[in-house]
Short mmCIF file of C-alpha atoms in Angstrom, two decimals:
data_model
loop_
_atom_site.label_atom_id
_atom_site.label_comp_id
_atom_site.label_asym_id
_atom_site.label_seq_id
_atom_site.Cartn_x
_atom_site.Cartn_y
_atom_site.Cartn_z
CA UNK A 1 105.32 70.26 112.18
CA UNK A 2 108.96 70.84 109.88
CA UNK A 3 106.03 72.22 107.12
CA UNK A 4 105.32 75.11 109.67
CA UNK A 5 109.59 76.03 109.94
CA UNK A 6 109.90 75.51 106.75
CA UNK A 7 107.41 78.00 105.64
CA UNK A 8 109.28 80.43 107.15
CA UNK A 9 112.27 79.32 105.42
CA UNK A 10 110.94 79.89 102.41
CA UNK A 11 109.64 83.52 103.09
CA UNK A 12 113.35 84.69 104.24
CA UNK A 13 114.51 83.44 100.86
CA UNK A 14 112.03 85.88 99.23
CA UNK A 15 113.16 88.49 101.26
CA UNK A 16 117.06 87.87 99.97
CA UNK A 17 116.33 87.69 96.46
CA UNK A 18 114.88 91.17 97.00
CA UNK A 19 117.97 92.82 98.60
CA UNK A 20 120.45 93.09 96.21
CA UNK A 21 123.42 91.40 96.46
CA UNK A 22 122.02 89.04 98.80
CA UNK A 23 120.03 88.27 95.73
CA UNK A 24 123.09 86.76 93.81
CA UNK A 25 123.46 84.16 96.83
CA UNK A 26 119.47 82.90 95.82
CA UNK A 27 119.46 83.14 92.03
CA UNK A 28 116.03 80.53 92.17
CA UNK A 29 114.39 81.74 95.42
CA UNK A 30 111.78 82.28 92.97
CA UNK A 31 110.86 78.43 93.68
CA UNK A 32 110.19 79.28 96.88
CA UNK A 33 106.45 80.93 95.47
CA UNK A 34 105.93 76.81 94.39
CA UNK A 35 106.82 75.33 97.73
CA UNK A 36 104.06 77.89 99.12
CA UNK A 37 101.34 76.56 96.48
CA UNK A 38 102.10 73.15 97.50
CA UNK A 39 101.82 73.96 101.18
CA UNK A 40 98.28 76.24 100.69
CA UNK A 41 96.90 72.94 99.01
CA UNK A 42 98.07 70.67 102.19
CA UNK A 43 97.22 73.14 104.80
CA UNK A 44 93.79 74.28 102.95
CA UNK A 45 92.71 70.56 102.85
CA UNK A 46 93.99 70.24 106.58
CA UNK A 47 91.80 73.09 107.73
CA UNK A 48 88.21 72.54 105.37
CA UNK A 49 88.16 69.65 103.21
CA UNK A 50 86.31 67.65 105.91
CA UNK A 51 83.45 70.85 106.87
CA UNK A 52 83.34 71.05 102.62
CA UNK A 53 82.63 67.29 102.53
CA UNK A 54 79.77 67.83 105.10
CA UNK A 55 77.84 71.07 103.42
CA UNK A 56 80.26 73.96 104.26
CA UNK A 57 78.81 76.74 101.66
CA UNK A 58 80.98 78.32 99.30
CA UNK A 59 80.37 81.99 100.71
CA UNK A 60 81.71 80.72 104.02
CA UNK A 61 84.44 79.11 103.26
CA UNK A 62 85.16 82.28 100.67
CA UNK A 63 84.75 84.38 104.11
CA UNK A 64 87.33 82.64 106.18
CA UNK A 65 90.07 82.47 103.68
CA UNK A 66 89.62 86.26 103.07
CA UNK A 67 89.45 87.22 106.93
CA UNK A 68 92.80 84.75 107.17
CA UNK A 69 94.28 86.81 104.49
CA UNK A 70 93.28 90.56 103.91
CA UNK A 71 94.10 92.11 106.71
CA UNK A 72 98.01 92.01 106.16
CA UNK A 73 97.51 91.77 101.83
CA UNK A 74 95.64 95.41 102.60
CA UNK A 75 98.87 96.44 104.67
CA UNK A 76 101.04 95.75 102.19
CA UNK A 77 98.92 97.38 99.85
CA UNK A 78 98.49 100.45 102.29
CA UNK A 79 102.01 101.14 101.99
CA UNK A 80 102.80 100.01 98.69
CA UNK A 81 100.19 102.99 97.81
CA UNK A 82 102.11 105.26 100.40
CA UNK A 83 105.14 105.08 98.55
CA UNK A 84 103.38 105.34 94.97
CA UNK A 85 101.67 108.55 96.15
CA UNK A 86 105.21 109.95 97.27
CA UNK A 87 106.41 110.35 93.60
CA UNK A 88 102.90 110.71 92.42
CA UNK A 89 102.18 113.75 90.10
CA UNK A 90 99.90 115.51 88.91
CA UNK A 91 96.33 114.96 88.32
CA UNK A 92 96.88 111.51 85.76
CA UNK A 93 99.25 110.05 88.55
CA UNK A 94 96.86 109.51 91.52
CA UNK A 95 94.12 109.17 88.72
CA UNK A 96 96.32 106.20 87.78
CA UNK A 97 97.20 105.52 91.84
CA UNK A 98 93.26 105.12 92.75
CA UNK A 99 92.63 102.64 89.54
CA UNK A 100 95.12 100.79 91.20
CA UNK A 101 93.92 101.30 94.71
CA UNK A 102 90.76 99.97 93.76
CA UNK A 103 91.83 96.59 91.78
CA UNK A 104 94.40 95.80 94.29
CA UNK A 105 91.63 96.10 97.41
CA UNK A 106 89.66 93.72 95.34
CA UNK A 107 92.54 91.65 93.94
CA UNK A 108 92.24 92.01 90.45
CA UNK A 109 95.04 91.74 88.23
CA UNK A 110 96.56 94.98 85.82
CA UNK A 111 98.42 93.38 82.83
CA UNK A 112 98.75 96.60 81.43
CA UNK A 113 102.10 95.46 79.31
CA UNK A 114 103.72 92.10 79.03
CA UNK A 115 106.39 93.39 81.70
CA UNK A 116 104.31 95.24 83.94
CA UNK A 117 104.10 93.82 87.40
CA UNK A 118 100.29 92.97 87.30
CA UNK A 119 100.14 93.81 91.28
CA UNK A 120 102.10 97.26 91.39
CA UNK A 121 101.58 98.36 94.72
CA UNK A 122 102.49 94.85 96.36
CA UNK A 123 104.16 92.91 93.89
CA UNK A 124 104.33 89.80 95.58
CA UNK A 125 100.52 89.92 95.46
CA UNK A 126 100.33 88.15 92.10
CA UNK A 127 100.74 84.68 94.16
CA UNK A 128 98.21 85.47 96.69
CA UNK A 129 95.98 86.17 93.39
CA UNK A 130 96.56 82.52 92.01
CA UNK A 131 96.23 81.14 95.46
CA UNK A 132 92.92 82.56 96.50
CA UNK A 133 91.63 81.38 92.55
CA UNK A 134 92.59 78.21 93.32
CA UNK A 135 91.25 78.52 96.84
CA UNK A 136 87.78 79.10 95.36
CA UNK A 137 87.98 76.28 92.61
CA UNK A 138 88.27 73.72 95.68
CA UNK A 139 85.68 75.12 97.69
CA UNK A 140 83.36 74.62 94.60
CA UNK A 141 84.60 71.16 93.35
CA UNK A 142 85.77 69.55 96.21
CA UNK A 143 82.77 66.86 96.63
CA UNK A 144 83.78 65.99 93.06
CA UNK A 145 87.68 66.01 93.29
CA UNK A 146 88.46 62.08 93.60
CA UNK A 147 92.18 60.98 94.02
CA UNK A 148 91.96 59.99 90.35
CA UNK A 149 91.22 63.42 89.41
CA UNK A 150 93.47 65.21 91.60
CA UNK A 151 96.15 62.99 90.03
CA UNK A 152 95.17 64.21 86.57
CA UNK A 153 95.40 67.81 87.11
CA UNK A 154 98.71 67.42 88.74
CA UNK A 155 99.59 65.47 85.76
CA UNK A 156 98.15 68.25 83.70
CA UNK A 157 99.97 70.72 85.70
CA UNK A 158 103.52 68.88 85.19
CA UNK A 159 103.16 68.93 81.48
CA UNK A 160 102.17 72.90 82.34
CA UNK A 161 105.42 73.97 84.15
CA UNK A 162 107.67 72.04 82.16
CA UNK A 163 106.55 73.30 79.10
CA UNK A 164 106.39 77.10 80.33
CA UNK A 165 109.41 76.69 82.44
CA UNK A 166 111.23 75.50 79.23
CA UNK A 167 109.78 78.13 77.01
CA UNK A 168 110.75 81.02 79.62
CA UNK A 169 114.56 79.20 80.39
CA UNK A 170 112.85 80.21 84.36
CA UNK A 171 109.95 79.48 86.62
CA UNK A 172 110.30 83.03 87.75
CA UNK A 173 106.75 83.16 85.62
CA UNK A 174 103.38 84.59 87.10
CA UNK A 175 103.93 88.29 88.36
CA UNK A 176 104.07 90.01 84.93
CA UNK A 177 101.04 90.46 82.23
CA UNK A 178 102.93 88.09 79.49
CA UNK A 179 103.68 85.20 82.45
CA UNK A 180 100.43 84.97 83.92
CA UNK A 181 99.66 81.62 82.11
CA UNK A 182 103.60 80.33 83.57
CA UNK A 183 101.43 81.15 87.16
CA UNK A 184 98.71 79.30 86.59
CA UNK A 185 100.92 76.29 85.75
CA UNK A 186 102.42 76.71 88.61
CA UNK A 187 99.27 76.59 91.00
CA UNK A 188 97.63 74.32 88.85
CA UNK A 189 100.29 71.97 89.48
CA UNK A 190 101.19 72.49 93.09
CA UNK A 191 98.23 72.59 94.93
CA UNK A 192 96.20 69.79 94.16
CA UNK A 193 99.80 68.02 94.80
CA UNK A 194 99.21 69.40 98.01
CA UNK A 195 95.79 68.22 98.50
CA UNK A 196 96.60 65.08 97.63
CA UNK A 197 99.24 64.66 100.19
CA UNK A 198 96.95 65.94 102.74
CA UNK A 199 94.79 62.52 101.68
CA UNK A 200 98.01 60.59 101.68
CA UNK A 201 99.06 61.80 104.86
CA UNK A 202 95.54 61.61 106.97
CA UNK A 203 95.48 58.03 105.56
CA UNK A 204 99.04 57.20 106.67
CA UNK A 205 100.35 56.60 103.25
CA UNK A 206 102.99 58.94 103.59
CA UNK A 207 106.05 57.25 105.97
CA UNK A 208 108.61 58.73 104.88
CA UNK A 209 111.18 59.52 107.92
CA UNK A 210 113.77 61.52 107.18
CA UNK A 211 115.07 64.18 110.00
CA UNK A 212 114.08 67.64 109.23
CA UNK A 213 117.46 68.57 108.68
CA UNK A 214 116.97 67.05 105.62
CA UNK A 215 113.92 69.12 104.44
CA UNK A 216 115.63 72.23 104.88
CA UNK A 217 119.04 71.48 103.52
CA UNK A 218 117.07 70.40 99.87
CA UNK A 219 115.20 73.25 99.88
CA UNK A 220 117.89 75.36 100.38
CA UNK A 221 120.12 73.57 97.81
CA UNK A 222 117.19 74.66 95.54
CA UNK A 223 117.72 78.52 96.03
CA UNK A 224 121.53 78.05 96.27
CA UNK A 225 121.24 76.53 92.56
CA UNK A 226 122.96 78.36 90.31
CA UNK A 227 121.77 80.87 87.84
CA UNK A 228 122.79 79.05 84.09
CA UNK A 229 121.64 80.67 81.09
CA UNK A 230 120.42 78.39 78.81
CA UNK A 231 119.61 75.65 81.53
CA UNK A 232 117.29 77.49 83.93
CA UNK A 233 114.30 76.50 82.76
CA UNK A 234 115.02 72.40 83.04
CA UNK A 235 116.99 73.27 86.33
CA UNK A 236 113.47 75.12 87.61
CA UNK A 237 111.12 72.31 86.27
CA UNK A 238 113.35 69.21 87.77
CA UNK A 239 113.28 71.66 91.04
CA UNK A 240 109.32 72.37 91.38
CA UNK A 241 108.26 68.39 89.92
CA UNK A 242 110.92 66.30 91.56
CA UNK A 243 112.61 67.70 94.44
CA UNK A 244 109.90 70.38 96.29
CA UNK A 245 107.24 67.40 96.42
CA UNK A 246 110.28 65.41 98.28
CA UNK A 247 110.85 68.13 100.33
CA UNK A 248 107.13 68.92 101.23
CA UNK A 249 106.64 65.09 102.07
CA UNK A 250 109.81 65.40 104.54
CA UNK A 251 108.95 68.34 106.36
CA UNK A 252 105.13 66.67 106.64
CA UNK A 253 106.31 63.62 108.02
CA UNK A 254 109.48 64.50 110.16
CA UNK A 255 109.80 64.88 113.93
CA UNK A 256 110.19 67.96 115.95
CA UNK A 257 112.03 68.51 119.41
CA UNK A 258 109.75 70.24 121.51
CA UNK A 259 112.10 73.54 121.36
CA UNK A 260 112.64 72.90 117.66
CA UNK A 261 108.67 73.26 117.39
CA UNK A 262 108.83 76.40 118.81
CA UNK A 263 111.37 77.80 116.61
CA UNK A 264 109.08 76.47 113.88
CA UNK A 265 105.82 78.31 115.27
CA UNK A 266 108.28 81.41 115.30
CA UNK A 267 109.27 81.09 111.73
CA UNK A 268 105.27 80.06 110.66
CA UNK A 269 103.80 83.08 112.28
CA UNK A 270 106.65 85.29 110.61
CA UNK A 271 106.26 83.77 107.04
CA UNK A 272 103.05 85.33 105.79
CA UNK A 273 103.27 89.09 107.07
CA UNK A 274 107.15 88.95 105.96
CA UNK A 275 106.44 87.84 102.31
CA UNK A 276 103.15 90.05 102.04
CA UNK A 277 104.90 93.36 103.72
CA UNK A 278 108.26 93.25 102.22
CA UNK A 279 107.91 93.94 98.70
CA UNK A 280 106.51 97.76 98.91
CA UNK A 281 108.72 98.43 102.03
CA UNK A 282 111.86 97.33 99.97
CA UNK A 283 110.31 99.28 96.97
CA UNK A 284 109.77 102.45 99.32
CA UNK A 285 113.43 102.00 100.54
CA UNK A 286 114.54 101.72 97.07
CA UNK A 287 113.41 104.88 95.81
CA UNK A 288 114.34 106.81 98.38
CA UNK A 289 118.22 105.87 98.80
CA UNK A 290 118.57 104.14 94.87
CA UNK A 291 120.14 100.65 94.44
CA UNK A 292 122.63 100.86 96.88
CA UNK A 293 123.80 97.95 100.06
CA UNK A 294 122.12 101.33 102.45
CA UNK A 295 118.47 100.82 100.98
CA UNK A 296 118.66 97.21 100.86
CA UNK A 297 119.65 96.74 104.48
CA UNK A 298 117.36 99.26 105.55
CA UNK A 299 114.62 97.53 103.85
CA UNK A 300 114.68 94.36 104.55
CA UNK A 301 115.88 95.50 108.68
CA UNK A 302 112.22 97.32 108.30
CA UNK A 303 110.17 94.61 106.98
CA UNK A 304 111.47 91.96 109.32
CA UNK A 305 110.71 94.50 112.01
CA UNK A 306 107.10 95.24 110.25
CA UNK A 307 106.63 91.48 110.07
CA UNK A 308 106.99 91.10 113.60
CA UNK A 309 105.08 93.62 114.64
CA UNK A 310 102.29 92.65 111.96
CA UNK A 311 101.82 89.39 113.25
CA UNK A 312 102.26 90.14 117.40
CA UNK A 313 99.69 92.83 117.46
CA UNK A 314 98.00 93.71 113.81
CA UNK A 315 96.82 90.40 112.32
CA UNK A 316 94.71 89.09 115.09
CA UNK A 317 92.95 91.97 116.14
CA UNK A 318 92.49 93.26 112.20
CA UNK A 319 91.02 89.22 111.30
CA UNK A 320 88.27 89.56 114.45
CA UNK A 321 87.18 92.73 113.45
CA UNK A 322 86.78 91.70 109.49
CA UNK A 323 85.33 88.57 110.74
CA UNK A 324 82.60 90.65 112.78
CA UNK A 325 81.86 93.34 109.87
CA UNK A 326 81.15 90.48 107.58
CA UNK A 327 79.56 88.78 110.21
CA UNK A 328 77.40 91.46 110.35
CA UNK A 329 76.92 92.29 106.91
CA UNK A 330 76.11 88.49 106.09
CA UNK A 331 73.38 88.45 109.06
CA UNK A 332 71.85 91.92 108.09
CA UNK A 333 71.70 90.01 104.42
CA UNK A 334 69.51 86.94 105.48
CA UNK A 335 67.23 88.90 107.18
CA UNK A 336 66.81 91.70 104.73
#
């Protein structure tokens, strides 16, 4: 499936805005963090809606998502505490370095100031915060969440971006302690959009055909918008509520070339260790060589090489052993 490719897309347009100057070449690769939402909703629905619908508990849908998931999120957080502890000192800084430790291995957010990242030692972390949330609030409502109602809280979520995204003059809203409510208009919007076109699509409601050329080249006219002060916030809503859905519905329903699919697998398997590894290894890089073209090449060189690596011989073997320990831990539970 394009979605798959496209995925990957999106997570090499995180990567740029994060290496300066590459950054100046995606001033709203931001938007990319939306697209993601939208595609957790479709993909999530893909995977579980139907075992929910039929009794699937809670706890073990809760399980799955975080074997899928913590493995590489505690990477990233393993070596976003690495390179905290390097500059660490004295007793109050790894004080401070193990109350982070501690919230980020459970995922709880720090707002400790209204421009403090609220996931220091993996920034990017704030969206796999929203995402698992909203993960949770389907498992536990999705018997209940008609069409109708999905339709509402995207509704609800529409009014949400536009007015945050127009208060802000950006989407780039979720990651810091005063922008946390600009995330959750974000996810509230985008993934029950992607639910819903899960239900569209598995119905065959969605037949749209456009080639998956077509896909990419809008989403990447999104990140190559450019950065207008004053007009970023209606350039950012008219990106996330009219042109990402289009895009999402393309890459869903176009057709891939057989070798085209396989560059797509490529690109899938590549998106979620790059976007959850790179932000601590370009922070590491960072304060070791400044803001200079050195650091920023280095970095992201490293965390494409980490990402690779991550996903050829880390994630699968890390998921079957979380998957036995809480196996094991669930089992030794029932029969206690």
């Amino acid at each position: 499936m394009a979605l798959d490719g496209l995925r990957g897309v999106a997570a090499f347009a995180v990567l740029a805005l994060h290496l300066p100057p590459l950054d100046r070449l995606v001033p709203h690769a931001y938007l990319a963090v939306d697209l993601f939402f939208i595609m957790s909703g479709f993909v999530v629905a893909h995977a579980y809606e139907r075992r929910l619908l039929d009794g699937w508990s809670v706890g073990a849908f809760i399980r799955t998502r975080i074997v899928r998931l913590w493995p590489l999120y505690l990477l990233g957080t393993a070596i976003g505490a690495a390179v905290f502890a390097s500059v660490a000192t004295g007793l109050d800084g790894f004080a401070a370095l193990a109350v982070l430790i501690a919230a980020a291995v459970l995922m709880i957010p720090l707002p400790l100031g209204a421009d403090v990242q609220i996931f220091n030692l993996n920034r990017p972390a704030w969206s796999l915060f929203f995402e698992m949330v909203a993960n949770i609030l389907y498992a536990i409502f999705a018997r209940r969440l008609s069409d109708r109602i999905l339709t509402m809280l995207v509704a609800l979520g529409a009014i949400a971006v536009a007015t945050t995204f127009l208060s802000a003059d950006s989407g780039s809203l979720g990651h810091h302690g005063a922008s946390m409510a600009g995330g959750a208009a974000r996810i509230l919007f985008a993934f029950p959009l992607g639910v819903l076109l899960h239900r569209m699509w598995a119905a065959g409601r969605l037949t749209l055909r456009w080639p998956a050329a077509v896909a990419f080249g809008l989403f990447v006219a999104v990140m190559l918008l450019p950065d207008v002060a004053g007009w970023n916030g209606l350039i950012d809503a008219a990106a996330v509520l009219l042109v990402l859905p289009l895009v999402t519905v393309a890459a869903i329903t176009a057709r891939l070339s057989p070798r085209a699919s396989r560059a797509a697998a490529v690109l899938a398997l590549m998106s979620y260790p790059l976007y959850i590894l790179h932000g601590p290894i370009v922070m590491g890089f960072g304060q070791m060589l400044g803001e200079r073209p050195l650091a920023s090449g280095l970095g992201g060189t490293v965390s494409l090489v980490a990402a690779f690596v991550a996903a050829r011989w880390f994630d699968g073997p890390a998921r079957r052993l979380l998957a036995r320990v809480l196996t094991q831990r669930q089992a030794a539970t029932t029969t206690a």
